[in-house]
Short mmCIF file of C-alpha atoms and ligand atoms in Angstrom, two decimals:
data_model
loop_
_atom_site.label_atom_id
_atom_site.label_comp_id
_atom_site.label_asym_id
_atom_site.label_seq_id
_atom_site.Cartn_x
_atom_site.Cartn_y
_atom_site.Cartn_z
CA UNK A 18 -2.29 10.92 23.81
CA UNK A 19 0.82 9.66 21.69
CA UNK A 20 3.85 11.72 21.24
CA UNK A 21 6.33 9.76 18.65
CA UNK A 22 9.46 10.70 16.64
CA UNK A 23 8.94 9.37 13.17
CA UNK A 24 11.69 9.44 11.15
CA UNK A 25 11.28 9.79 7.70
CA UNK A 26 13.33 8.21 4.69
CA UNK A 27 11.26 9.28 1.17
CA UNK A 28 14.34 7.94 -0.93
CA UNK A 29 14.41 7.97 -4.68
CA UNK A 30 11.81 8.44 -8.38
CA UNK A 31 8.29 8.30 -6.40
CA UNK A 32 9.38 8.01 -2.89
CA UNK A 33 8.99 11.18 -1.87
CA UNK A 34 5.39 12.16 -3.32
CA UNK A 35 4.45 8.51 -1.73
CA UNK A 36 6.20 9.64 1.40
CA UNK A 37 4.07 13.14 1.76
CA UNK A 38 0.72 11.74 0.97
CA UNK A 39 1.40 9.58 3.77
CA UNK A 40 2.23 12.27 6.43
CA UNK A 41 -0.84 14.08 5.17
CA UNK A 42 -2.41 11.15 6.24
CA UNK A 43 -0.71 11.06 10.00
CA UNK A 44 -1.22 14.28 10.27
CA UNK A 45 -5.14 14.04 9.60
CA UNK A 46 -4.95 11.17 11.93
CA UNK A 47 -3.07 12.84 14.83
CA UNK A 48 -5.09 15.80 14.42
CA UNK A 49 -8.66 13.89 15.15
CA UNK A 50 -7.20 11.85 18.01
CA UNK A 51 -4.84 14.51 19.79
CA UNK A 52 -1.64 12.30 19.21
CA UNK A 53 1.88 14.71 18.34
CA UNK A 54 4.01 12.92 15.47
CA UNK A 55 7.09 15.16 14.72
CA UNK A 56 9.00 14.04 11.72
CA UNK A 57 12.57 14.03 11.13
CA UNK A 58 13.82 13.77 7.24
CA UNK A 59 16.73 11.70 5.89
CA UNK A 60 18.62 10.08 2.80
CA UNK A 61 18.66 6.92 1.92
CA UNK A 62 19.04 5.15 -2.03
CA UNK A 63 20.36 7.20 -4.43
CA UNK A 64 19.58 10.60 -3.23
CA UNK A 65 22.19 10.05 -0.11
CA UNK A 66 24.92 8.71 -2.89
CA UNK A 67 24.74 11.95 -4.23
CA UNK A 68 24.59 13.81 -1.19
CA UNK A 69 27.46 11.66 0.78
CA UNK A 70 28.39 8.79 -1.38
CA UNK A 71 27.11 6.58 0.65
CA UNK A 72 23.60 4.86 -0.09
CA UNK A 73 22.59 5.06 3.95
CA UNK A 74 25.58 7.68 6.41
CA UNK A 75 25.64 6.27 10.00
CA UNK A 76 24.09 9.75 10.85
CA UNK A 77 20.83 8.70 9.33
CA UNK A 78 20.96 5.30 10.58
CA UNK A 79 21.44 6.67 14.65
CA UNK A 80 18.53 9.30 13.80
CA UNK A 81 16.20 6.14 12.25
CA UNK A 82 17.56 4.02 15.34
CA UNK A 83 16.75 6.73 17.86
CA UNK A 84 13.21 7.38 16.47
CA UNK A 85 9.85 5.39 17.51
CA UNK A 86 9.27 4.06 13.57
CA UNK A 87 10.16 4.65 10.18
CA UNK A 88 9.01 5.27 6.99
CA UNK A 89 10.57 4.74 3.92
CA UNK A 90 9.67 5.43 0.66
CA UNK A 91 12.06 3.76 -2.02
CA UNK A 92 15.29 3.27 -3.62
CA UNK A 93 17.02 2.93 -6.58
CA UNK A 94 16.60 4.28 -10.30
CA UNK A 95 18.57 4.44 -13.48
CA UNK A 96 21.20 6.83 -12.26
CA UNK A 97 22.70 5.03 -10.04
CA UNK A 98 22.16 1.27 -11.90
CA UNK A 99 25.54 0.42 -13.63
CA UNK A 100 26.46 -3.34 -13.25
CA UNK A 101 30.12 -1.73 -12.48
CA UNK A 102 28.58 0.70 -9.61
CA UNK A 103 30.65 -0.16 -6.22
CA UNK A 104 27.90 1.91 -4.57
CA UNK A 105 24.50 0.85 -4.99
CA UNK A 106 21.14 2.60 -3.83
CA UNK A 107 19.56 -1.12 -2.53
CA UNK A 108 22.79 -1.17 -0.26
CA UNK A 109 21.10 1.37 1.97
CA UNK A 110 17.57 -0.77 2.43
CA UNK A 111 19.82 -3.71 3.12
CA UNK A 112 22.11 -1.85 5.90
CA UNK A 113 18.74 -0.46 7.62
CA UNK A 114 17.21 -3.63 7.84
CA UNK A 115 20.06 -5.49 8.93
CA UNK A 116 21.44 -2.96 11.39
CA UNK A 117 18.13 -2.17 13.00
CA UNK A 118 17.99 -6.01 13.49
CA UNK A 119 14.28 -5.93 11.44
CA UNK A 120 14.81 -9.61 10.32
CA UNK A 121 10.71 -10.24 10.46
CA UNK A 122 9.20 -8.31 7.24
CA UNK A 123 5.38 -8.76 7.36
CA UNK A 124 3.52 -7.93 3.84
CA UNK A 125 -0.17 -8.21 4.06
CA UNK A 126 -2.41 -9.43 0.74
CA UNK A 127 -6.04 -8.53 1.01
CA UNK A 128 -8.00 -8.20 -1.72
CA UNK A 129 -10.29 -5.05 -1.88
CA UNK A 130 -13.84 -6.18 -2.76
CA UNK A 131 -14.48 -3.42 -4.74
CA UNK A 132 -10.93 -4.08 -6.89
CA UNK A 133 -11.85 -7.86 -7.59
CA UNK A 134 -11.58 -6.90 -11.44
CA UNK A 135 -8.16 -5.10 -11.23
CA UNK A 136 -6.64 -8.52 -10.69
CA UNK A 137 -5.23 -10.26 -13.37
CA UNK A 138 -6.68 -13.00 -12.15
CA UNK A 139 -10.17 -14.54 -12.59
CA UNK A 140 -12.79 -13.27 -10.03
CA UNK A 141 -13.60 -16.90 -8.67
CA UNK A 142 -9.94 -17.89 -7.70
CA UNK A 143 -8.99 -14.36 -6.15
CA UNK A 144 -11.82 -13.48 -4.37
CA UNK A 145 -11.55 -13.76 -0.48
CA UNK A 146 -7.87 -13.49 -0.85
CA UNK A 147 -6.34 -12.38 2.49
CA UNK A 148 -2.52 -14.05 3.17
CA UNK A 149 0.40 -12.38 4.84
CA UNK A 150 3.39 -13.70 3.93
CA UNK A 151 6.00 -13.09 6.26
CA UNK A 152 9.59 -12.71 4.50
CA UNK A 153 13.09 -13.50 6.76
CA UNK A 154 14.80 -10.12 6.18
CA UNK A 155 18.58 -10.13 7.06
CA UNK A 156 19.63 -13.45 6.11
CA UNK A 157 20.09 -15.89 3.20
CA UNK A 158 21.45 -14.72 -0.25
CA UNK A 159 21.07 -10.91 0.73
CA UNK A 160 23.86 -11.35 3.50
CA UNK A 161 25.67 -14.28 2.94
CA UNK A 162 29.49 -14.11 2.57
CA UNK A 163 31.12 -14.57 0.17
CA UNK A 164 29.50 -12.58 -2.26
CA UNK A 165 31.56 -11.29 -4.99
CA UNK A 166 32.55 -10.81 -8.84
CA UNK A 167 36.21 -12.80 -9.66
CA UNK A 168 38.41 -14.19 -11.84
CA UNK A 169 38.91 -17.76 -12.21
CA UNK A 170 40.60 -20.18 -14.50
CA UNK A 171 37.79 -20.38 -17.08
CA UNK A 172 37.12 -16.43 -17.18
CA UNK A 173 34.69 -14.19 -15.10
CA UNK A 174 32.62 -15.89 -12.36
CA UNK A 175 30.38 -14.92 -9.20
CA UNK A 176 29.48 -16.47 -6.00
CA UNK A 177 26.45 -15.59 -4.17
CA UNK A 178 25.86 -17.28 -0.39
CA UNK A 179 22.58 -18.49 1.00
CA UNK A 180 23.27 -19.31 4.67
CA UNK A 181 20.86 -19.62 7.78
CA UNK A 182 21.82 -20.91 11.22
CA UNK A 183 19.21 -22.14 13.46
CA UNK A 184 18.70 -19.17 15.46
CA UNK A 185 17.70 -17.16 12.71
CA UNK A 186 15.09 -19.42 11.57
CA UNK A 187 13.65 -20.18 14.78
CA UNK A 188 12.97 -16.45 15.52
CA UNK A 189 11.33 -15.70 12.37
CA UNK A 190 9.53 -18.86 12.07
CA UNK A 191 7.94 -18.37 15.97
CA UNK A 192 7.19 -14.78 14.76
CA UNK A 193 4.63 -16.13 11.91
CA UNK A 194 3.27 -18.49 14.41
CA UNK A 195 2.63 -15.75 16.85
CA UNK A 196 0.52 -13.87 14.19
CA UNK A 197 -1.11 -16.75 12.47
CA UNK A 198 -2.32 -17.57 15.61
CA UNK A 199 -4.47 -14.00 15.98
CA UNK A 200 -5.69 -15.08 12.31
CA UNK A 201 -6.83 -18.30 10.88
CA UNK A 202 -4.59 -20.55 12.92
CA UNK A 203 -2.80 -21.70 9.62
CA UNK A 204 0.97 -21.69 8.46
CA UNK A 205 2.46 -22.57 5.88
CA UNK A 206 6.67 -22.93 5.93
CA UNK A 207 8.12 -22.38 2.58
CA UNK A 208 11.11 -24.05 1.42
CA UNK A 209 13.23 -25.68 -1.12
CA UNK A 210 14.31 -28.82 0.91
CA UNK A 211 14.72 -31.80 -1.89
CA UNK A 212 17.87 -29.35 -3.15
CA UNK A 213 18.97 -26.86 -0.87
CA UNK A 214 20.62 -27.41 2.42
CA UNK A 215 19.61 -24.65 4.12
CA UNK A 216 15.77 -25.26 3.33
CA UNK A 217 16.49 -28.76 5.33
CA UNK A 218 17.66 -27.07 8.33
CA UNK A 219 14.58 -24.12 8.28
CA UNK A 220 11.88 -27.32 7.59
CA UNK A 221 13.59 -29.42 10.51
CA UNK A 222 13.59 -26.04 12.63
CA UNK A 223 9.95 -24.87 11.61
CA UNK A 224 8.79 -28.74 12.33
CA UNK A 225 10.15 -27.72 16.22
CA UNK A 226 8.94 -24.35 16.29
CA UNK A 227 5.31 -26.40 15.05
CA UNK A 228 5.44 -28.11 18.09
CA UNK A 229 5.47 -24.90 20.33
CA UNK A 230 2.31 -23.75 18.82
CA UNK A 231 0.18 -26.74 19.27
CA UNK A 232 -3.15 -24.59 18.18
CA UNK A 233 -1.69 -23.29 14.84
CA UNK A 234 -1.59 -26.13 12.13
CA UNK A 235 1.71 -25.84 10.34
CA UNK A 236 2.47 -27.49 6.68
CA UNK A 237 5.71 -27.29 4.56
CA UNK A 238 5.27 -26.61 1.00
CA UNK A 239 8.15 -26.36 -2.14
CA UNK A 240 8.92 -22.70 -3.04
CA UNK A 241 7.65 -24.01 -6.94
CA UNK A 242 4.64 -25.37 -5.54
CA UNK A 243 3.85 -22.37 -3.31
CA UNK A 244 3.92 -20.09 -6.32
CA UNK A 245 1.97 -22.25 -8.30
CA UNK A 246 -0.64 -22.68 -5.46
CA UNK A 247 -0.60 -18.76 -5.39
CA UNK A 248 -2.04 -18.52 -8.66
CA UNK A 249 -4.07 -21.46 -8.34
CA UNK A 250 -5.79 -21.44 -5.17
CA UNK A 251 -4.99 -18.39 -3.21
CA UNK A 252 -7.25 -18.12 -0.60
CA UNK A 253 -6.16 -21.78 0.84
CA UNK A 254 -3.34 -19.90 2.45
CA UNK A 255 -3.59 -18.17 5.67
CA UNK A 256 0.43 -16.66 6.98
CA UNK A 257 3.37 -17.83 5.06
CA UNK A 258 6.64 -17.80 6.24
CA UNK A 259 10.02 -17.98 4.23
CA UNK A 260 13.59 -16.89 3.40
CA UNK A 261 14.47 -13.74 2.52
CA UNK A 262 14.93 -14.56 -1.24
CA UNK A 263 11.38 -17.13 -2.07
CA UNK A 264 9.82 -14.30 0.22
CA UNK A 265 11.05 -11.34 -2.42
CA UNK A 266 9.37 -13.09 -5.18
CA UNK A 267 6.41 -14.41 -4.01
CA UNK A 268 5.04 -11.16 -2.80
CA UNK A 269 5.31 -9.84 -6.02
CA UNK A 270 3.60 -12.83 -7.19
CA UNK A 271 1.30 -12.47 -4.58
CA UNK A 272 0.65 -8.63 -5.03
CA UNK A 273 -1.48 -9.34 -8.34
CA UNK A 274 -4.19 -11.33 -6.13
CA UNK A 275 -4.71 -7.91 -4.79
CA UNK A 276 -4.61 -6.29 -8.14
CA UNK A 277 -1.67 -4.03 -8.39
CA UNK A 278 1.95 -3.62 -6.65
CA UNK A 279 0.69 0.09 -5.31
CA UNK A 280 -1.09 -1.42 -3.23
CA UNK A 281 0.58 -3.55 -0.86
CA UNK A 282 2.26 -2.09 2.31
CA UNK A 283 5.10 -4.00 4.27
CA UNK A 284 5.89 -3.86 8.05
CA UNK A 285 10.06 -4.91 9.10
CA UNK A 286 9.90 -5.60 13.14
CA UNK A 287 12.56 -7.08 15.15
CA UNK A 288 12.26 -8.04 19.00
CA UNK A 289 11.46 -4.60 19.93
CA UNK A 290 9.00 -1.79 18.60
CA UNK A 291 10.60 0.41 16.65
CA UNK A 292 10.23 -0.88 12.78
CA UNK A 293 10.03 0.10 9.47
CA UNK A 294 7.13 0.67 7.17
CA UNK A 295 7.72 1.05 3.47
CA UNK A 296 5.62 -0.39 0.44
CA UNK A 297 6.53 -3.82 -1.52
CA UNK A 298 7.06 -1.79 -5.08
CA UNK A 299 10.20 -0.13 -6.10
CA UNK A 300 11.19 3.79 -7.03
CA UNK A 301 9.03 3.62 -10.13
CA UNK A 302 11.68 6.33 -11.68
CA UNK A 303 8.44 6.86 -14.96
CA UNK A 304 6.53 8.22 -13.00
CA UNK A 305 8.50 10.52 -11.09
CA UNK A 306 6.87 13.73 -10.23
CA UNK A 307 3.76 13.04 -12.38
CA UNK A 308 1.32 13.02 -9.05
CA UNK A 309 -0.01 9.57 -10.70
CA UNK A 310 1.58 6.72 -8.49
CA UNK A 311 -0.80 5.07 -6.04
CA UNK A 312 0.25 6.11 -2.61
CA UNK A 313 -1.94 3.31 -1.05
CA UNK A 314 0.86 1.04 -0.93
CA UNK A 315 2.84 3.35 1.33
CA UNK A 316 -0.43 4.75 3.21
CA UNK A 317 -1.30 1.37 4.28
CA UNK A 318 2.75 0.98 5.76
CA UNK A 319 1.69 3.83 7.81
CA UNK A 320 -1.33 2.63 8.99
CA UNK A 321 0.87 -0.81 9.92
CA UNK A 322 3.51 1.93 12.05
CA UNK A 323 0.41 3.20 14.21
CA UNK A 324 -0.41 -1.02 14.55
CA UNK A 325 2.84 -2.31 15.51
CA UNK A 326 5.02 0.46 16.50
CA UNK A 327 2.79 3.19 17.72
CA UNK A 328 0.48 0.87 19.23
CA UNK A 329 -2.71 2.84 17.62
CA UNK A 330 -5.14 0.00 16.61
CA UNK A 331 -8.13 2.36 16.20
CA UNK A 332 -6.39 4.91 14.33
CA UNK A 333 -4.47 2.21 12.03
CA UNK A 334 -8.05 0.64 11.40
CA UNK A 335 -9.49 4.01 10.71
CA UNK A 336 -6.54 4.26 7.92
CA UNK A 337 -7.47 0.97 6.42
CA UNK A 338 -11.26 1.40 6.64
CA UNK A 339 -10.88 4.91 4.94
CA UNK A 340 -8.41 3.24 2.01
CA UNK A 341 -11.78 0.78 1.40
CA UNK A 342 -14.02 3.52 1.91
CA UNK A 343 -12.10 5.73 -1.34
CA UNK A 344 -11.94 3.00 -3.23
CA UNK A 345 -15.66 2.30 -2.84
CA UNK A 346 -16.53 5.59 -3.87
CA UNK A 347 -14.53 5.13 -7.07
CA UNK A 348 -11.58 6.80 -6.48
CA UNK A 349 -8.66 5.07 -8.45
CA UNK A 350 -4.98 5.31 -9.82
CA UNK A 351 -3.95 4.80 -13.10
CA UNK A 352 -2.94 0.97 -11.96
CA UNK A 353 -6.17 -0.17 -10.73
CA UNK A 354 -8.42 2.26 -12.91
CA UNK A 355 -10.34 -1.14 -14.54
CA UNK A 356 -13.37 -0.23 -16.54
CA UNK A 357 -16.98 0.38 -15.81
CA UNK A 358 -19.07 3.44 -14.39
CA UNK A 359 -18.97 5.13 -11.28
CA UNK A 360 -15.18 5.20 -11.42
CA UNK A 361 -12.51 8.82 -11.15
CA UNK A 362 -9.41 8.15 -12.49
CA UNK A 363 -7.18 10.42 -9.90
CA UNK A 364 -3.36 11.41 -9.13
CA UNK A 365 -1.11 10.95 -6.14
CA UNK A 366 -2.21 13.68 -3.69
CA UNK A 367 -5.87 13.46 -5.04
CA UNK A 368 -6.25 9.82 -3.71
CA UNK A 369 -4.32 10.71 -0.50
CA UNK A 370 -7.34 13.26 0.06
CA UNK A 371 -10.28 11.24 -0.81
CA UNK A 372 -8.57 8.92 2.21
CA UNK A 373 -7.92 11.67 4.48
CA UNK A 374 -11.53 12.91 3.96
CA UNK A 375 -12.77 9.64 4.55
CA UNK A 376 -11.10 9.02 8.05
CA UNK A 377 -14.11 9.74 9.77
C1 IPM T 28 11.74 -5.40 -1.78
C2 IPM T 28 12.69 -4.91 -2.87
C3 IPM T 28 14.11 -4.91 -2.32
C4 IPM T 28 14.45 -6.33 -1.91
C5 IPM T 28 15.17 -4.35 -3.29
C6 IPM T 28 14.86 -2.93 -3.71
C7 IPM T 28 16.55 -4.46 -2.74
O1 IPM T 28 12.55 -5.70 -4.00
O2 IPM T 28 11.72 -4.80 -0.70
O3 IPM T 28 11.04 -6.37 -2.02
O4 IPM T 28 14.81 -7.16 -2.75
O5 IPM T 28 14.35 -6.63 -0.72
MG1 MG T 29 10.96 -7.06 -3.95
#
């Protein structure tokens, strides 16, 4: 038996419906196998700007820090979105994941059989789509100094600063090896070395971190060519590894081979085992409080924090094999609702049910 302190961060628009479905979920699960979760509630985004003024209080951050995992649902909406803002929701993911040290962020792409149609891509290029793309989390343009708005001679300007040292790289880099090699053996680096500086050092560093894992074959491909290749011929691709900023934007690329952004769940690890969970979309502020949003996206993180935090293979499998089992009875969100018989269009706590019933 498992006893773990989950801390839990629900955040802004859907967050928090996302956030319960999921605990209804660990609680089914630590119910069947005798594990204790007890759950401890803070703010983060928007919701703790209004509450403290502050998108993440150092309070929150030692509760999160002391706990075994945590979820987070997501940040950010309208309110808070001026261009003038000094505070900003996103400054509270950003603190987490940098303070917490998380800087490997692990987003799984597997293609549901049964959702083959609910991609917007044709059924012979998606299908047998399964890639993780692993995203470096608290470097590059996110991090790097200076970052500001100013004044100079010819008017208003901004600097942004994409900077890596080789330490960073290598850690993050070894990390993708380490999981491509419990997978297909395959990785692929992702860079932009013909024009960037940084991208030479991260391909010269993944070239030496190639040679440590003599069993995994490693390639280097553009960041243009990557996306294209997405699109193209997804299922050549086995782990991918990248900078924080390519890694942003390809998921969401990526995230249509599986048919819908509610979907896909996202695991941040450092060197130990506390993490945290929280799916690849945003705070969807439409469809706040409408019970519509797919939770799968975040019930999927969860099922990640029994894998790599909790240690709970079985139960994390019996997560993911009751997801596949719902959506194989027809169970589906407004996202991935498709056409065709056989199919129940379904809310928020609805879906989280047909899973929870489904856990075996
Ligand atoms: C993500 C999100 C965040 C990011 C935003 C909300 C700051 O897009 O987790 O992919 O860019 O990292
Ligand atoms: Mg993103």
């Amino acid at each position: 038996m498992t006893s773990a302190r989950i801390a839990l961060l629900p955040g802004d628009g859907v967050g928090p419906e996302i956030t319960d479905a999921a605990v209804s979920v660990l609680d089914a699960i630590a119910c069947r196998s005798g594990h204790s979760f007890t759950y401890r509630s803070g703010l983060i985004g928007g919701a703790a700007i209004d509450a403290h003024g502050t998108a993440l209080s150092d309070e929150t951050l030692a509760d999160c820090q002391a706990s075994d995992a945590v979820l987070l649902g997501a940040v950010g909406g309208p309110k808070w979105d001026s261009p003038t803002a000094t505070v900003r929701p996103e400054q509270g993911l950003l603190r987490i994941r940098r303070e917490m040290g998380l800087y490997a962020n692990f987003r799984p792409v597997k293609l549901f059989s049964t959702l083959v149609d609910a991609s917007p891509i044709k059924r012979e290029i998606v299908e047998g789509t399964d890639l993780l793309i692993v995203r470096e989390l608290t470097g590059g343009l996110y991090f790097g100094r200076p970052s500001e708005r100013r004044t100079g001679v010819r008017g208003r300007e901004a600097v942004d600063t994409m900077a890596y040292d080789e330490g960073e790289v290598h850690r993050v880099v070894s990390a993708a090896a380490r999981f491509a090699r419990g997978r297909r053996k395959h990785l692929t680096s992702v860079d932009k070395q013909n024009v960037l500086s940084t991208s030479r050092l991260w391909r010269e560093v993944a070239t030496e971190v190639a040679a440590e894992f003599p069993d995994v074959t490693v390639e280097h491909m553009l960041v243009d060519t990557a996306a294209m290749r997405l699109v193209r011929n997804p299922t050549t691709f086995d782990v991918m590894v990248t900078e924080n900023t390519f890694g942003d934007i390809l998921t969401d690329e990526a995230s249509m081979l599986a048919g819908s952004m509610g979907l896909l769940p996202s695991a941040s690890l450092g060197d130990g085992t506390n993490g945290l969970y929280e799916p690849i979309h945003g705070s969807a502020p439409s469809h706040t409080g409408k019970d519509d949003i797919n939770p799968i996206a975040m019930i999927l993180s969860s099922a990640l924090l029994l894998r790599y935090s909790l240690k709970l293979e079985d139960e994390a499998r019996a997560i993911e094999r009751a997801v596949e089992a719902a959506l194989n009875d027809g169970f589906r969100t407004y996202d991935i609702v498709g056409s065709g018989a056989g199919r129940y269009q379904v809310g928020t706590r609805a879906m989280a049910a047909a899973i929870t019933e489904r856990l075996g």
